[in-house]
Short mmCIF file of C-alpha atoms in Angstrom, two decimals:
data_model
loop_
_atom_site.label_atom_id
_atom_site.label_comp_id
_atom_site.label_asym_id
_atom_site.label_seq_id
_atom_site.Cartn_x
_atom_site.Cartn_y
_atom_site.Cartn_z
CA MET A 23 13.05 32.01 -20.33
CA SER A 24 13.06 28.50 -21.79
CA LYS A 25 13.24 28.66 -25.63
CA ASN A 26 12.38 26.94 -28.55
CA ILE A 27 15.94 25.19 -29.16
CA GLU A 28 15.67 25.01 -32.72
CA SER A 29 15.12 28.90 -33.21
CA HIS A 30 17.10 30.23 -30.04
CA PRO A 31 18.97 33.08 -31.71
CA TYR A 32 21.80 32.82 -29.08
CA HIS A 33 23.25 29.60 -30.67
CA SER A 34 24.55 31.59 -33.62
CA LEU A 35 26.43 33.99 -31.49
CA MET A 36 30.15 32.95 -32.25
CA ASP A 37 29.14 32.46 -35.93
CA GLY A 38 31.30 34.78 -37.68
CA PHE A 39 34.11 35.06 -35.09
CA SER A 40 37.49 33.03 -36.00
CA GLU A 41 38.68 30.54 -33.45
CA ASN A 42 41.64 33.06 -32.54
CA GLU A 43 38.95 35.53 -32.06
CA GLN A 44 36.87 33.35 -29.89
CA ALA A 45 39.73 32.70 -27.76
CA LYS A 46 40.14 36.62 -27.17
CA ILE A 47 36.68 37.20 -26.59
CA VAL A 48 36.28 34.59 -23.49
CA GLN A 49 39.61 36.24 -22.17
CA LEU A 50 38.05 39.60 -22.51
CA LYS A 51 34.92 38.28 -20.74
CA ARG A 52 36.73 37.07 -17.83
CA LEU A 53 38.88 40.15 -17.54
CA PHE A 54 35.49 42.36 -17.49
CA GLU A 55 34.13 39.92 -15.17
CA TRP A 56 37.02 40.66 -12.77
CA THR A 57 36.57 44.23 -13.20
CA GLU A 58 33.08 44.22 -12.29
CA GLY A 59 33.35 42.29 -9.35
CA ASP A 60 36.53 43.60 -7.86
CA PRO A 61 36.79 47.19 -7.21
CA ASP A 62 40.61 47.26 -6.57
CA PHE A 63 41.06 45.56 -10.18
CA ALA A 64 38.63 48.09 -11.72
CA ASP A 65 40.74 50.81 -10.44
CA ALA A 66 43.71 48.97 -11.74
CA LEU A 67 42.47 48.98 -15.21
CA ASN A 68 40.97 52.40 -15.16
CA SER A 69 44.39 53.60 -14.69
CA GLY A 70 46.47 51.14 -16.52
CA ASN A 71 48.41 50.38 -13.53
CA PHE A 72 48.44 46.50 -12.26
CA SER A 73 50.39 45.20 -9.33
CA VAL A 74 52.42 42.03 -9.61
CA ALA A 75 49.90 40.39 -7.88
CA GLN A 76 47.25 41.21 -10.34
CA THR A 77 49.54 40.70 -13.42
CA ASN A 78 50.19 37.04 -12.21
CA ARG A 79 46.79 36.29 -11.52
CA MET A 80 45.87 37.41 -15.05
CA VAL A 81 48.19 34.57 -16.15
CA ASP A 82 46.84 32.02 -13.82
CA ILE A 83 43.12 32.32 -14.72
CA GLY A 84 43.86 32.42 -18.49
CA ILE A 85 44.00 35.99 -19.47
CA ASP A 86 46.75 36.42 -21.98
CA LEU A 87 45.90 39.86 -23.64
CA ASN A 88 47.96 42.92 -24.60
CA LEU A 89 45.84 45.04 -22.36
CA GLN A 90 47.41 48.25 -23.96
CA GLU A 91 44.96 47.68 -26.71
CA LEU A 92 42.61 48.46 -24.23
CA SER A 93 43.90 51.82 -22.91
CA PRO A 94 41.35 54.04 -24.79
CA PHE A 95 38.86 52.56 -22.10
CA TRP A 96 40.64 54.12 -19.26
CA GLU A 97 41.92 57.32 -21.08
CA ASN A 98 38.77 58.41 -22.52
CA THR A 99 35.59 58.16 -20.28
CA GLN A 100 33.65 59.41 -22.98
CA LEU A 101 34.37 56.31 -25.11
CA GLN A 102 33.01 54.11 -22.10
CA SER A 103 29.64 55.92 -22.34
CA ASP A 104 29.61 55.90 -25.97
CA PHE A 105 30.29 51.96 -26.18
CA LEU A 106 27.71 51.25 -23.57
CA GLN A 107 25.06 53.23 -25.18
CA ALA A 108 25.87 51.92 -28.67
CA CYS A 109 25.76 48.23 -27.65
CA GLN A 110 22.23 48.64 -26.16
CA SER A 111 20.64 50.81 -28.89
CA GLU A 112 18.61 49.21 -31.99
CA SER A 113 21.36 50.60 -34.54
CA ASN A 114 24.54 50.05 -32.57
CA ASP A 115 25.61 53.60 -33.77
CA LEU A 116 29.11 55.04 -32.38
CA SER A 117 30.19 58.67 -32.64
CA GLN A 118 33.08 58.97 -35.15
CA ARG A 119 35.57 59.57 -32.76
CA SER A 120 34.67 56.37 -30.95
CA MET A 121 34.80 55.05 -34.31
CA ASP A 122 37.97 56.13 -35.01
CA LEU A 123 39.28 54.76 -31.54
CA LEU A 124 37.77 51.61 -32.31
CA ASN A 125 39.64 51.21 -35.69
CA GLU A 126 42.76 51.81 -34.11
CA THR A 127 42.43 49.23 -31.41
CA PRO A 128 41.59 45.79 -32.80
CA LEU A 129 40.99 43.93 -29.25
CA MET A 130 38.40 46.69 -28.66
CA ALA A 131 36.80 46.50 -31.76
CA LEU A 132 36.67 42.70 -31.31
CA TRP A 133 34.64 43.18 -27.95
CA PHE A 134 32.34 45.78 -29.23
CA ARG A 135 31.47 43.52 -32.36
CA TYR A 136 30.89 40.71 -29.93
CA VAL A 137 28.88 42.46 -26.95
CA ALA A 138 26.51 44.35 -29.88
CA LYS A 139 25.90 40.82 -31.41
CA LYS A 140 25.08 39.14 -28.08
CA ILE A 141 22.59 42.21 -26.97
CA GLU A 142 21.07 41.87 -30.34
CA LEU A 143 20.47 38.05 -30.15
CA MET A 144 18.99 38.21 -26.70
CA ARG A 145 16.92 41.11 -27.90
CA ALA A 146 15.39 39.10 -30.55
CA THR A 147 14.61 36.26 -28.11
CA ARG A 148 11.81 38.59 -26.53
CA ASN A 149 10.17 38.09 -29.79
CA MET A 150 9.75 34.32 -28.88
CA VAL A 151 7.32 34.96 -25.94
CA GLN A 152 4.46 35.71 -28.69
CA LEU A 153 2.93 32.13 -28.48
CA VAL A 154 0.69 30.56 -30.80
CA PRO A 155 -2.85 30.34 -29.13
CA ALA A 156 -3.43 26.99 -27.57
CA ASN A 157 -5.81 28.00 -24.68
CA PRO A 158 -7.46 31.15 -25.37
CA ARG A 159 -8.57 32.34 -22.01
CA PHE A 160 -5.18 31.94 -20.91
CA ASP A 161 -3.14 33.15 -23.70
CA ALA A 162 -5.34 36.33 -23.61
CA TRP A 163 -4.82 36.89 -19.94
CA ARG A 164 -1.36 36.45 -20.21
CA LEU A 165 -1.08 39.04 -22.80
CA ARG A 166 -2.99 41.25 -20.55
CA ARG A 167 -0.39 40.82 -17.77
CA MET A 168 2.75 41.44 -20.34
CA GLU A 169 0.87 44.89 -21.14
CA SER A 170 0.44 45.51 -17.55
CA ALA A 171 4.25 44.76 -16.59
CA LYS A 172 5.26 47.08 -19.35
CA SER A 173 3.26 49.78 -17.87
CA GLU A 174 3.95 49.11 -14.50
CA LEU A 175 7.58 48.01 -14.36
CA GLY A 176 8.85 50.30 -17.08
CA HIS A 177 12.55 48.89 -18.71
CA PHE A 178 12.08 45.66 -16.69
CA GLY A 179 8.75 44.97 -18.05
CA HIS A 180 9.85 45.28 -21.60
CA VAL A 181 12.84 42.87 -21.05
CA ILE A 182 11.26 40.11 -19.27
CA ASP A 183 10.03 37.08 -21.41
CA HIS A 184 7.10 36.14 -19.15
CA PRO A 185 7.71 32.15 -18.76
CA LEU A 186 4.24 30.39 -18.43
CA LEU A 187 5.34 28.19 -15.58
CA ALA A 188 7.67 27.99 -12.75
CA ILE A 189 7.79 24.45 -11.34
CA GLU A 190 9.33 24.21 -7.97
CA LEU A 191 11.30 20.81 -7.21
CA GLY A 192 11.73 21.73 -3.53
CA ASP A 193 10.10 23.62 -0.57
CA GLY A 194 12.71 26.05 0.71
CA CYS A 195 16.37 26.86 -0.19
CA ASN A 196 19.80 26.00 1.75
CA VAL A 197 21.57 29.08 0.33
CA GLY A 198 19.85 31.82 1.88
CA CYS A 199 20.84 34.95 -0.25
CA TRP A 200 20.89 38.06 1.82
CA PHE A 201 19.28 39.83 -0.90
CA CYS A 202 16.42 37.16 -1.91
CA ALA A 203 13.46 38.90 -3.10
CA PHE A 204 11.26 35.82 -2.70
CA ALA A 205 12.48 35.34 0.98
CA ALA A 206 12.78 31.75 0.54
CA ARG A 207 12.71 29.81 3.98
CA LYS A 208 15.20 27.26 4.59
CA LEU A 209 14.96 23.92 2.48
CA GLN A 210 12.47 21.52 3.92
CA ASN A 211 11.98 18.96 1.45
CA ASN A 212 12.51 18.00 -2.13
CA LEU A 213 10.72 16.10 -4.91
CA ASP A 214 12.64 12.69 -5.11
CA TYR A 215 13.22 11.64 -8.76
CA THR A 216 13.41 8.09 -7.80
CA LYS A 217 10.14 8.21 -6.24
CA ASP A 218 8.18 11.05 -8.14
CA GLY A 219 9.94 11.22 -11.36
CA ALA A 220 6.67 9.73 -13.21
CA PHE A 221 4.63 12.19 -11.46
CA PHE A 222 6.72 15.02 -12.83
CA ARG A 223 6.59 13.60 -16.16
CA ALA A 224 2.79 13.38 -15.99
CA VAL A 225 2.30 17.02 -15.01
CA THR A 226 4.46 18.08 -17.43
CA THR A 227 2.55 16.07 -20.08
CA ALA A 228 -0.51 17.55 -18.64
CA CYS A 229 0.86 21.12 -19.07
CA THR A 230 1.47 20.25 -22.75
CA GLN A 231 -2.04 19.30 -23.18
CA LEU A 232 -3.38 22.42 -21.40
CA PHE A 233 -1.12 24.96 -23.21
CA GLY A 234 0.58 23.25 -26.12
CA ARG A 235 4.07 21.65 -26.40
CA ARG A 236 6.12 24.56 -27.45
CA GLU A 237 4.22 26.84 -25.13
CA THR A 238 4.95 24.70 -22.12
CA GLY A 239 8.52 25.13 -23.02
CA LEU A 240 8.43 28.57 -21.95
CA ALA A 241 9.13 27.48 -18.20
CA LEU A 242 11.39 27.35 -15.14
CA LEU A 243 12.07 24.51 -12.96
CA TYR A 244 12.72 26.85 -9.87
CA TYR A 245 11.61 30.41 -8.90
CA GLY A 246 12.43 30.62 -5.07
CA THR A 247 14.48 27.90 -4.77
CA GLU A 248 17.95 26.77 -5.78
CA PRO A 249 18.40 24.04 -8.38
CA HIS A 250 21.50 22.71 -6.68
CA ASP A 251 19.59 21.67 -3.60
CA ASN A 252 17.74 18.92 -5.47
CA PRO A 253 20.40 16.05 -6.41
CA HIS A 254 18.49 15.24 -9.41
CA TYR A 255 17.68 18.51 -10.96
CA LEU A 256 19.51 17.69 -14.13
CA ASP A 257 17.56 14.42 -14.49
CA PHE A 258 14.22 16.68 -14.12
CA VAL A 259 15.42 19.03 -16.60
CA LYS A 260 16.55 16.38 -19.32
CA ASP A 261 12.98 14.83 -18.77
CA PHE A 262 11.39 18.42 -19.36
CA LYS A 263 13.26 18.53 -22.54
CA GLN A 264 12.23 15.15 -23.82
CA ILE A 265 8.49 15.70 -23.38
CA THR A 266 8.57 19.43 -24.40
CA GLY A 267 11.49 19.84 -26.72
CA HIS A 268 12.91 22.43 -25.00
CA SER A 269 15.99 22.93 -22.15
CA VAL A 270 14.99 25.36 -19.47
CA CYS A 271 17.23 27.80 -18.31
CA THR A 272 19.30 27.63 -15.05
CA SER A 273 20.66 30.05 -12.57
CA THR A 274 22.36 29.17 -9.52
CA ALA A 275 24.12 30.47 -6.41
CA VAL A 276 26.19 27.49 -5.89
CA PRO A 277 28.83 27.47 -8.65
CA ASP A 278 31.58 25.92 -6.46
CA ASP A 279 30.36 22.36 -7.11
CA ALA A 280 32.55 21.89 -10.15
CA PRO A 281 31.02 18.36 -11.28
CA TRP A 282 27.60 19.45 -11.05
CA VAL A 283 28.37 22.73 -12.83
CA ARG A 284 30.44 21.02 -15.60
CA SER A 285 27.33 18.62 -16.22
CA LEU A 286 25.02 21.66 -16.56
CA ILE A 287 27.83 23.42 -19.25
CA ALA A 288 27.97 20.31 -20.90
CA PHE A 289 23.98 19.97 -21.30
CA TYR A 290 23.69 23.30 -22.44
CA ARG A 291 26.84 23.51 -24.69
CA GLU A 292 25.27 20.76 -26.93
CA GLU A 293 22.96 23.38 -28.05
CA ASN A 294 25.13 26.44 -27.69
CA LEU A 295 22.44 28.07 -25.05
CA PRO A 296 23.24 31.00 -22.81
CA TRP A 297 23.37 28.96 -19.51
CA PRO A 298 23.72 28.26 -16.49
CA ARG A 299 24.01 31.67 -14.94
CA PHE A 300 25.94 32.07 -11.79
CA SER A 301 25.06 34.48 -9.09
CA VAL A 302 28.14 35.41 -7.60
CA LEU A 303 27.74 36.54 -3.50
CA ASN A 304 31.18 37.97 -2.83
CA LYS A 305 34.78 38.52 -4.38
CA GLU A 306 35.86 35.25 -2.76
CA MET A 307 33.30 33.30 -4.94
CA LEU A 308 34.43 35.29 -7.88
CA PHE A 309 38.06 34.12 -7.38
CA ARG A 310 36.87 30.70 -6.71
CA ILE A 311 34.92 30.91 -10.24
CA HIS A 312 37.92 32.01 -12.00
CA ASP A 313 40.32 29.18 -10.27
CA LEU A 314 37.91 26.33 -11.04
CA TYR A 315 36.88 27.14 -14.77
CA THR A 316 38.62 27.82 -17.88
CA PRO A 317 37.43 31.10 -19.97
CA GLN A 318 36.37 28.55 -22.50
CA GLU A 319 34.46 26.78 -20.09
CA LEU A 320 32.55 29.51 -19.12
CA ARG A 321 31.95 30.83 -22.53
CA ASP A 322 28.22 31.09 -22.47
CA VAL A 323 27.81 31.29 -18.71
CA ASP A 324 26.84 34.78 -17.21
CA LEU A 325 28.15 36.13 -13.95
CA LEU A 326 25.69 38.19 -11.77
CA MET A 327 27.53 40.32 -9.33
CA GLN A 328 25.35 40.19 -6.22
CA MET A 329 27.83 41.58 -3.50
CA LYS A 330 26.52 43.76 -0.87
CA ASP A 331 29.13 46.53 -2.14
CA HIS A 332 28.24 46.23 -5.81
CA SER A 333 26.63 48.97 -7.51
CA ARG A 334 23.86 46.69 -9.09
CA GLU A 335 21.02 47.97 -6.58
CA LYS A 336 19.05 45.09 -5.30
CA VAL A 337 15.04 44.95 -5.51
CA SER A 338 13.77 46.16 -2.31
CA GLY A 339 11.42 43.12 -1.89
CA GLY A 340 11.53 39.84 0.15
CA ARG A 341 14.42 39.63 2.57
CA ILE A 342 15.44 43.31 2.17
CA VAL A 343 12.18 44.74 1.68
CA LYS A 344 11.90 48.74 2.29
CA GLU A 345 8.49 49.65 2.71
CA HIS A 346 8.81 53.07 3.51
CA GLN A 347 10.22 53.43 -0.19
CA GLY A 348 7.32 51.86 -1.83
CA MET A 349 6.14 53.42 -5.15
CA ARG A 350 2.76 53.14 -3.89
CA GLU A 351 3.65 55.50 -0.89
CA ARG A 352 4.70 58.43 -3.32
CA THR A 353 1.68 61.19 -3.99
CA LYS A 354 0.47 61.77 -7.54
CA GLU A 355 2.43 65.09 -7.23
CA ASN A 356 5.81 63.20 -6.96
CA TYR A 357 5.10 59.85 -8.24
CA LEU A 358 7.34 60.17 -11.56
CA GLU A 359 9.98 62.12 -9.82
CA GLY A 360 13.49 60.79 -9.66
CA ILE A 361 14.83 57.47 -10.57
CA VAL A 362 12.09 54.68 -10.34
CA PRO A 363 14.08 51.78 -9.13
CA GLN A 364 13.40 48.05 -10.66
CA GLY A 365 10.46 47.14 -8.74
CA SER A 366 10.67 43.33 -9.06
CA ILE A 367 12.64 40.29 -10.11
CA ALA A 368 9.54 38.13 -10.77
CA CYS A 369 9.00 37.25 -14.57
CA VAL A 370 6.57 34.20 -14.63
CA SER A 371 3.07 35.27 -16.09
CA GLY A 372 1.37 32.05 -15.48
CA PHE A 373 1.25 29.51 -12.87
CA LEU A 374 3.85 28.92 -10.03
CA ILE A 375 3.63 25.12 -8.97
CA ASN A 376 5.06 23.56 -6.27
CA LEU A 377 5.38 19.83 -6.70
CA VAL A 378 6.24 19.16 -3.19
CA ASN A 379 3.66 20.70 -1.41
CA ARG A 380 1.36 20.12 -4.59
CA THR A 381 0.00 23.67 -4.45
CA VAL A 382 -0.53 26.13 -7.63
CA GLN A 383 -1.00 29.78 -7.90
CA ILE A 384 -1.66 31.99 -10.37
CA VAL A 385 1.12 34.90 -10.34
CA SER A 386 2.09 38.01 -12.58
CA PRO A 387 4.95 40.37 -12.16
CA CYS A 388 4.08 43.54 -10.23
CA TYR A 389 5.75 46.37 -8.49
CA THR A 390 6.89 45.24 -5.02
CA THR A 391 4.63 46.79 -2.20
CA LYS A 392 3.55 45.90 1.31
CA GLN A 393 0.61 43.86 -0.10
CA TRP A 394 3.07 42.00 -2.51
CA LYS A 395 6.22 41.98 -1.21
CA TYR A 396 7.69 39.31 -3.51
CA GLY A 397 7.01 41.53 -6.66
CA TYR A 398 4.06 39.30 -8.08
CA ARG A 399 0.57 39.45 -7.51
CA ILE A 400 -1.35 36.29 -6.48
CA HIS A 401 -4.57 36.09 -8.60
CA ASP A 402 -5.67 32.63 -7.33
CA SER A 403 -4.31 29.50 -5.68
CA ALA A 404 -5.37 26.00 -5.19
CA THR A 405 -4.03 22.40 -4.25
CA PHE A 406 -3.86 19.30 -6.20
CA THR A 407 -3.44 15.64 -5.57
CA ASP A 408 -2.02 13.96 -8.51
CA ALA A 409 -1.34 14.71 -12.11
CA GLU A 410 -4.98 14.06 -13.42
CA ASP A 411 -6.44 16.40 -10.58
CA PHE A 412 -3.58 18.86 -11.23
CA ALA A 413 -5.08 19.20 -14.83
CA GLU A 414 -8.63 19.64 -13.75
CA VAL A 415 -7.48 22.15 -10.83
CA VAL A 416 -5.55 24.40 -13.45
CA GLY A 417 -8.66 24.27 -15.87
CA SER A 418 -10.78 25.58 -12.90
CA LEU A 419 -8.66 28.01 -12.07
CA ILE A 420 -8.20 29.39 -15.76
CA GLU A 421 -12.47 29.28 -15.94
CA ARG A 422 -12.55 31.33 -12.55
CA ASN A 423 -10.01 33.87 -13.33
CA MET A 424 -9.17 34.44 -16.88
CA PRO A 425 -12.39 35.80 -18.74
CA LEU A 426 -11.95 36.88 -22.23
CA SER A 427 -13.98 40.16 -21.26
CA PRO A 428 -14.64 42.03 -17.80
CA MET A 429 -16.80 39.54 -15.67
CA PRO A 430 -20.26 41.50 -14.97
CA ASP A 431 -20.43 41.00 -11.30
CA ALA A 432 -16.57 41.69 -10.70
CA LYS A 433 -15.66 44.89 -9.14
CA ALA A 434 -14.90 47.55 -11.73
CA ARG A 435 -11.60 49.14 -10.89
CA PHE A 436 -8.24 50.16 -12.06
CA ARG A 437 -5.15 48.29 -11.41
CA ASP A 438 -3.99 48.81 -7.98
CA ASP A 439 -0.74 50.56 -8.84
CA LEU A 440 -2.58 53.08 -10.87
CA LYS A 441 -3.13 56.53 -10.04
CA TYR A 442 -6.16 58.24 -11.43
CA GLN A 443 -6.11 61.86 -12.37
CA PRO A 444 -9.27 63.63 -14.11
CA THR A 445 -8.33 66.04 -16.93
CA ASP A 446 -10.21 68.46 -18.69
CA ASP A 447 -10.74 66.17 -21.89
CA GLY A 448 -10.91 62.81 -19.94
CA PHE A 449 -8.11 61.36 -17.62
CA ASP A 450 -4.53 60.26 -16.96
CA LEU A 451 -3.61 57.10 -15.54
CA ILE A 452 -0.08 57.38 -13.74
CA SER A 453 1.89 54.25 -13.31
CA PRO A 454 5.26 54.20 -11.49
CA ASN A 455 6.96 54.14 -15.12
CA GLN A 456 4.62 55.98 -17.30
CA ILE A 457 1.31 58.17 -18.07
CA HIS A 458 -1.39 57.00 -19.64
CA HIS A 459 -3.69 59.59 -21.53
CA PHE A 460 -7.01 58.93 -22.33
CA GLN A 461 -9.48 61.49 -24.16
CA GLY A 462 -13.08 62.11 -24.56
CA LYS A 463 -14.93 64.06 -22.09
CA GLU A 464 -18.46 62.76 -22.74
CA THR A 465 -17.65 59.17 -22.77
CA VAL A 466 -13.94 58.51 -21.28
CA GLY A 467 -14.47 61.09 -18.53
CA PRO A 468 -17.45 59.28 -16.79
CA ILE A 469 -16.12 55.78 -17.24
CA GLY A 470 -12.69 57.09 -15.78
CA SER A 471 -14.55 58.67 -12.88
CA LEU A 472 -16.63 55.57 -11.95
CA LEU A 473 -13.80 53.16 -12.39
CA ALA A 474 -11.67 55.26 -9.83
CA GLN A 475 -14.28 54.90 -7.44
CA GLY A 476 -14.06 51.21 -7.57
CA ASP A 477 -17.31 50.39 -5.71
CA LYS A 478 -19.42 49.22 -8.51
CA THR A 479 -19.78 45.96 -10.63
CA TYR A 480 -19.23 46.06 -14.40
CA ASN A 481 -23.09 45.71 -14.77
CA GLN A 482 -23.77 48.61 -12.54
CA LEU A 483 -21.11 50.53 -13.86
CA TYR A 484 -22.71 50.20 -17.70
CA ASP A 485 -26.21 50.93 -16.08
CA GLU A 486 -25.25 53.98 -14.60
CA LEU A 487 -23.26 55.16 -17.68
CA ALA A 488 -26.79 54.58 -19.59
CA THR A 489 -28.83 56.18 -17.18
CA GLN A 490 -26.99 58.97 -15.80
CA HIS A 491 -24.53 60.09 -18.80
CA GLY A 492 -26.81 58.56 -21.58
CA ILE A 493 -23.75 56.50 -22.87
CA ASN A 494 -24.76 53.85 -25.52
CA PRO A 495 -24.07 50.37 -23.34
CA LEU A 496 -22.26 48.96 -26.60
CA LEU A 497 -20.15 51.78 -26.70
CA ALA A 498 -19.38 51.79 -22.94
CA GLY A 499 -18.76 48.17 -23.00
CA MET A 500 -16.21 48.63 -26.00
CA SER A 501 -14.27 51.45 -24.22
CA VAL A 502 -13.96 49.46 -21.02
CA LYS A 503 -12.69 46.33 -23.12
CA LYS A 504 -9.87 48.25 -24.38
CA LEU A 505 -8.92 49.19 -20.99
CA PHE A 506 -9.23 45.75 -19.90
CA ASP A 507 -6.93 44.38 -22.87
CA ALA A 508 -4.57 47.00 -22.21
CA GLY A 509 -3.93 45.68 -18.68
CA LEU A 510 -5.15 48.63 -17.04
CA LEU A 511 -7.98 47.10 -15.17
CA ASP A 512 -7.83 45.28 -11.50
CA GLU A 513 -8.00 41.02 -12.19
CA LEU A 514 -7.78 40.14 -8.73
CA TYR A 515 -11.05 38.25 -8.20
CA VAL A 516 -10.72 36.25 -5.14
#
């Protein structure tokens, strides 16, 4: 989620908008934040009937707009649907009727231009996850995990940007969000910047040597923790930027600490980056945020509505895991029936590092299950003592877990979420979000059958394909390698 500052598309978001238009945009943003977080105000906006208290509050929190210009939104539900679909499409096409309505209402036309451009620029940031190879084994492994996420997680797998690293600066979290998909325990300890700042910088430098400077910049300085819990969080962020040239993103569920938040906003505003983000836990918190900060201050701050009664569905993992609804418990007959909910909030495809406990895990996003209740697979783990040891440990983890081809003595089997189904001309692999088809009865069929059994090593699989099915080992190896590179084979070796 951290980007190359020099090329981050978002910084150009406001280019082409006049100062007057920008002033209206931030007010519209605030208006729709209020609408999303307060059902009573949403009803008022949809009807066009505002109470005296609501009208007064709009003035108090900096909304000075002619809301009648937005009346087509509440008068025409088709326009609302049209608008949302157009903003999310590649072409931003609207129906002719919707275009006519926009042309008649400049305020709506302005909001459409802004939202469409923001979505386009944020979509462009996904192209930045393709890295220049600095560590061939790790880079190939990460690309496989990206393919795996697309297959397993559907839309979410296509939009996450797969940071290489998450570096925890604490052990636990003081906020305790009711929906926490990582089920973080109560804060135990923090990394002390005054004592361990040099250690942090040394580990960050080691990462640049392992993965490259630009590549290391694709990182987070929290994962299952809260940035606000560490009093020197911003000092760590600034050190990270100095070493890597990149500003990591920040999400926080503690937006009430105005001096701290304003220091974050000032830091990111230097480069016009789209952070920090706020998790809004209830309507009262939304009101406090709008009372504390002006629309202009929150220009680049996304508010994520996390209320219990909000329509945004929470991932059933961690603290609110619902095992009986797990995708793995669907049979192959109903695996793709109905809506497939978002299965994870995890994004890191690489290393989860805790500098307090001095642990490192290889992790990758997956659909939340009984086994992987935090929405990520743990491929391996280790401990380290200092920065020098850290580099050696990570190198060993890469060597042990990230081959360029399937390891001969490893179990040959499909990824654990896939359901195998033989067909007349090969086989299908059914993930929670799509079906992969493989054709070629003479070659593909036996390979799929043996991988589905999952009780042989790759060497044993190749031997049986040759002796029992007469398949050339070179051809068998090429076919298996294609499945491997597509992220469809199991890569849990320990």
